[in-house]
């Protein structure tokens, strides 16, 4: 039975009609999302009036950090530690603490950059993603 | 009985207690398959976080069983069976979605919503494969579970299989992850075939800034929209957007951090290992599995083509054209297919940075596949 | 059948597969409640680590069910049911207590032990509410579970409800967390009403230094004292002091660190989400729930008043007077009620720093509530 | 039934008697704790004799860091990284390692302080808790 | 009934609800044992990561039970029972092995493979104790479970006990961990007795460098060799080498990091606490337990002696002599016995650094014990 | 029964024969491992030819860091942060980021060394293990 071609099941309720309905539902759902997302900034602006027309700075800063890939290449891979999702505030705090304590000096002798796959999991769209060498697998 | 006879008897007795007497060709083949998975993961860097656990799990699952000892994921009372519970009952996939939600940045998608439709178009891969599986003689439940391979989303595939066709779960999961790992091999030729050089050169305008408020509202609204339309997707979609809300709402950072690190890592290890260990040769090496692999290749190809062609279709109506390569990112396989789009784009124009834009259809594809899974489940459950 | 008729039929068929036809008013109300929870958590910063998961869980739990698909926490075989298991059987609360123990510093309490009695006095809220619930017609089991809302301790409330009155668990948990989030609103007026300006100006002497040895011995001794007297509290108290021993004993730092980060985060996410998801309208929107919310408000008010009045009573005998505001911190709700005490104290005298001192009755209140829960359980279990 | 007032159940075993007994047990247990805690330093001192009358320095240091709120405001938020419960020894070790490696210099460009609710969970009673603005919720 | 009579009656009633009336001598003894465990862990730094949880668990498990309330690990429906499930069914030990694999560096062993045989020789402790237990009248299943104490590996002992003799699990686990903690006390005299001063002075040549490739291949090959020969060891050995592959393969660092931190910590806390809590006096204070402790001491001594003597035996054939102290490290008890070797070596020659070399037989001993457990299980299971 | 000596069970299948077979299997398995491990570098070299005779640097560096205990004492306890299994790449990355940001300077005022038992769990065989005081338990 398996492997032989049978076209009857296509014309049952659970055949083409289901497939069509499924695609329709996917499109309807995502189209509504498109509409909602398009409308959202306008609705928010309406609700707020001009009271706080100026975007709150923190989100601004964060967005711009992740939103401008074309300018990013000039920036070092870790120049904005705050935007890294794996960097806990404690981590940043401790370095600040160290910095405050003054005197002495630090140099990191060597570091391993994140492997491509580790970065991949963050889905952050950072510049390191751009390096096409990710697709030319290392040979070991 | 002289000394030599005695030693021979003893040696043979000991040999009987090893796994060699019950080793069958099927097990050996599967062990080699497992080794290939591990090799590809390490040497080629193909989805290593999943292929290493799955590959090693395949090796473990194909060490032949010993009678009377509960060892495999299918033996009542074995340790692996307890760990496999989360696969079999579909508990792990939503937890993984929770972690994925807590690491996904939907900003690009929010700043360019029309790209979401590319993620919808790619679901033609799901329903096309579903029809293909019906034609090949699978019953509708099985066909639904096989179709979801076209969603290019491992946890979704495992979740739906566990609900509709548990007996095919291993083959479907392995097929889904195999092709996800092979996205950089499968997609480029299709993309180049279906696009002209000019189309590939199209540059996308820079995205607008998305406010914190939008990013907080989005997961809540999107959840309501998606699950009111496809309530079968509630667990996957719910966890995805719950995780995203934890990430974006600014007051639950420590929960989001754990969800996207410790929690998802633990579940990933267990899920991958158990899925691998479930491919014991007698359960896995069947005609079904081969057909499923064939259908899986079809699914990925159709999904890629649908995305690209739909982008070209949209361009008929849009003033600002979309680079049709972005359509290929509608196949979720996050973030590999987005990277493939970026790479193929750069082949045509090294100054064209498509990655950020490709993330939009990419994450939309995740949502689309979850909805597709919900529809298939709710229609086929009864 | 012409084309329009056909399309109408199809559209109606699709509509039937969505959640809209089975959406009832109750669900819609609860979804709004969930949205309010999420809003309060994010915009007002009220206990966000709990209200965000609970709020989103409420939304998820009120997407209407689809017949034949196991989705909700009450459906056998659904994913949410497996996750809800830890709520229903009371497994999550002790794990949260383990983490709380591993993050709690009992030093202030050790340096000023008489403040512990304020944590005892606040338990009048528990037993007073218990009596109130009896008067309103709840049976003793239910009354015990409702009374514990006065303990102002979410995990304790969930634990005791799961033992005595599982059918009320959702309402009790939601009430407990709601009022805990509202502590900054509920407590100040009561505190000001019951104290004079002079009393609020009382400054507390600086605490003495507590040695490592004392901090190591304390969890062990306190565990023995509490559980020998109230063995019903053994799981909660045991985990609390076990976690604290891991923290203080200096040789198990890595275990304490995991207990107070990854472990408690995972359990908090699952607990909050599942408690929220259990408030499906048909189970939640009943007269009992309303009465429970009324009794909960009473419980918090009585507990606050008892603490403050008992502090004033103690002052009759003490040479070094206690600032009676500290009594309000006996309501555990750690650390919100301690912060409220601090804030109200600073309103009277901006140079009066009561926070550290308020932590003593605050953590004592946690212990007191766990003992109260143990007593209620052991007396009502049979 | 529910909602109508009935006073009979109060006078059963599981009514007022239970409530009274419960309160008694809570007070007895916590009073014993008060006694034990009060006695503990003296018993410890007795057991040790004067051999180590001097408190071991580490606990001293830690306690004083968390015990003197009135002087704390002058200290920067992260000046004592060791007292932070989230800072693992590894973290501190790596910074020491970096410091030892010498040369070069570090400056942290920006840091995000812990959000109030994150701090809340540590229950550490640090000074940041004192800021009353925590109780005046941010409006977003 | 006058006032005094009334108060006496009340006081006695309250007393009846405490744990005091049902406190028996056995419980009190066990609580003291628990306190000693905690003391040794904190004051003497003996295996604190295990002895603190176990010790506190012993205290918790011996607070006398209250009738009608499910509290202990043996009561159906109690929270501790759910947590104990992972001990009883052997789920926790493989997860701990996963974490141990992810933190173990096999490089030293790879650079000096002949030291592996010392880890094999020490397993004479396992099989010798097995025979001793048979002689003392234990049945073969029990004897197998007791013998594995000689493996000096807590998770392995718990795993095998759960399979062969669940009724002895508590005693075997406590014995194994007690003696592991006492390794610095037990081993040195035996080591000095069996070696001459000259032998102790032998220096080992520096190890060669091991390539990444070797470290990646090792866990895979070792897994295949070990489990083909002893398939009963598949779960323990599989998880150990799976964890090690995650660590060494360079592309799954985040999974390895979680496995060796958050994951193993959580499991260690639960395992230790539950094993401790299972030593409730009526289950634990029996003649069997005493015999098990006697046999356990024998097991560790025999294992140590076997390792040392086998090293001397190997020296008869080797040109570059092995320092026979290294044989004592074949008793796994990682890494304590390696440290003991180092310390005893430095007593003879302060410039002799044996630690790195001792890690080779030490980790080989872990593998050896797991194989021994696999053989015992597969031979005795039927 | 228990506690009385009985020698009969030794001579059943599940007595001495099982013990002997068990020891044999342990020795056979580990001996094969010895053989495989000994052969591995040669096989790898054979398969690779001389193409990449030079060992890849990273593994070289790592191995040497963990392989030379006799020289290690002169090195500070944390001089090679990369070899620490608990140090995530993110951690190293953030310090690099800080270092890149330049200017200012860091000194760590105090640090708590890892407790012996914490180190023990890493099984790394670092030099701190060598300190014999680990075996002379602290008295508190
Ligand atoms: Na998809
Ligand atoms: Na309380
Ligand atoms: Na061993």
CSV table of N, CA and C and ligand atoms in Angstrom, one decimal, chain E residues 119 122-123 126 148-153 156 303 329-334 361-370 372, ligand 3:
chain,number,residue,atom,x,y,z
E,119,UNK,N,43.0,1.8,37.0
E,119,UNK,CA,41.5,2.0,37.3
E,119,UNK,C,40.8,0.7,37.2
E,122,UNK,N,41.5,-1.6,40.5
E,122,UNK,CA,40.8,-1.2,41.7
E,122,UNK,C,39.4,-1.8,41.8
E,123,UNK,N,38.9,-2.3,40.6
E,123,UNK,CA,37.5,-2.9,40.7
E,123,UNK,C,37.5,-4.2,41.4
E,126,UNK,N,35.3,-4.0,44.1
E,126,UNK,CA,33.9,-4.3,43.8
E,126,UNK,C,33.5,-5.8,43.9
E,148,UNK,N,29.2,-2.8,44.7
E,148,UNK,CA,29.5,-1.6,44.0
E,148,UNK,C,30.0,-0.4,44.9
E,149,UNK,N,29.7,-0.5,46.2
E,149,UNK,CA,30.3,0.5,47.1
E,149,UNK,C,31.8,0.6,46.8
E,150,UNK,N,32.4,-0.6,46.5
E,150,UNK,CA,33.9,-0.6,46.2
E,150,UNK,C,34.2,0.2,45.0
E,151,UNK,N,33.2,0.6,44.2
E,151,UNK,CA,33.5,1.5,43.0
E,151,UNK,C,33.8,2.9,43.4
E,152,UNK,N,33.4,3.2,44.7
E,152,UNK,CA,33.7,4.6,45.2
E,152,UNK,C,33.1,5.6,44.3
E,153,UNK,N,31.9,5.4,43.9
E,153,UNK,CA,31.3,6.3,42.9
E,153,UNK,C,29.8,6.4,43.3
E,156,UNK,N,26.9,5.8,40.6
E,156,UNK,CA,26.9,4.4,40.2
E,156,UNK,C,26.3,3.5,41.2
E,303,UNK,N,40.0,-2.1,47.4
E,303,UNK,CA,40.2,-1.4,46.2
E,303,UNK,C,41.5,-0.6,46.2
E,329,UNK,N,44.7,5.8,43.3
E,329,UNK,CA,43.8,6.7,42.6
E,329,UNK,C,42.8,6.0,41.7
E,330,UNK,N,43.0,4.7,41.5
E,330,UNK,CA,42.1,3.9,40.7
E,330,UNK,C,40.7,3.7,41.4
E,331,UNK,N,40.7,3.9,42.7
E,331,UNK,CA,39.5,4.0,43.4
E,331,UNK,C,38.9,5.4,42.9
E,332,UNK,N,37.7,5.4,42.3
E,332,UNK,CA,37.4,6.6,41.6
E,332,UNK,C,37.3,7.8,42.6
E,333,UNK,N,36.3,7.9,43.4
E,333,UNK,CA,36.2,9.0,44.4
E,333,UNK,C,36.8,10.3,43.9
E,334,UNK,N,36.5,10.6,42.7
E,334,UNK,CA,37.1,11.8,42.0
E,334,UNK,C,36.8,13.0,42.7
E,361,UNK,N,44.4,7.3,36.4
E,361,UNK,CA,43.6,6.2,37.0
E,361,UNK,C,42.3,6.6,37.6
E,362,UNK,N,42.3,7.8,38.1
E,362,UNK,CA,41.1,8.3,38.8
E,362,UNK,C,39.9,8.3,37.9
E,363,UNK,N,40.0,8.9,36.7
E,363,UNK,CA,38.9,8.9,35.8
E,363,UNK,C,38.7,7.5,35.2
E,364,UNK,N,39.8,6.7,35.0
E,364,UNK,CA,39.6,5.4,34.5
E,364,UNK,C,38.8,4.5,35.5
E,365,UNK,N,39.0,4.8,36.8
E,365,UNK,CA,38.2,4.1,37.8
E,365,UNK,C,36.7,4.4,37.7
E,366,UNK,N,36.4,5.6,37.3
E,366,UNK,CA,34.9,5.9,37.1
E,366,UNK,C,34.4,5.0,36.0
E,367,UNK,N,35.1,4.9,34.9
E,367,UNK,CA,34.7,4.1,33.7
E,367,UNK,C,34.7,2.6,34.2
E,368,UNK,N,35.7,2.2,34.9
E,368,UNK,CA,35.8,0.8,35.3
E,368,UNK,C,34.6,0.4,36.2
E,369,UNK,N,34.3,1.3,37.1
E,369,UNK,CA,33.2,1.0,38.0
E,369,UNK,C,31.8,0.9,37.3
E,370,UNK,N,31.7,1.8,36.3
E,370,UNK,CA,30.4,1.8,35.5
E,370,UNK,C,30.3,0.5,34.8
E,372,UNK,N,31.7,-2.4,35.7
E,372,UNK,CA,31.5,-3.4,36.7
E,372,UNK,C,30.0,-3.4,37.0
G,3,LIG,NA1,35.7,3.4,40.7
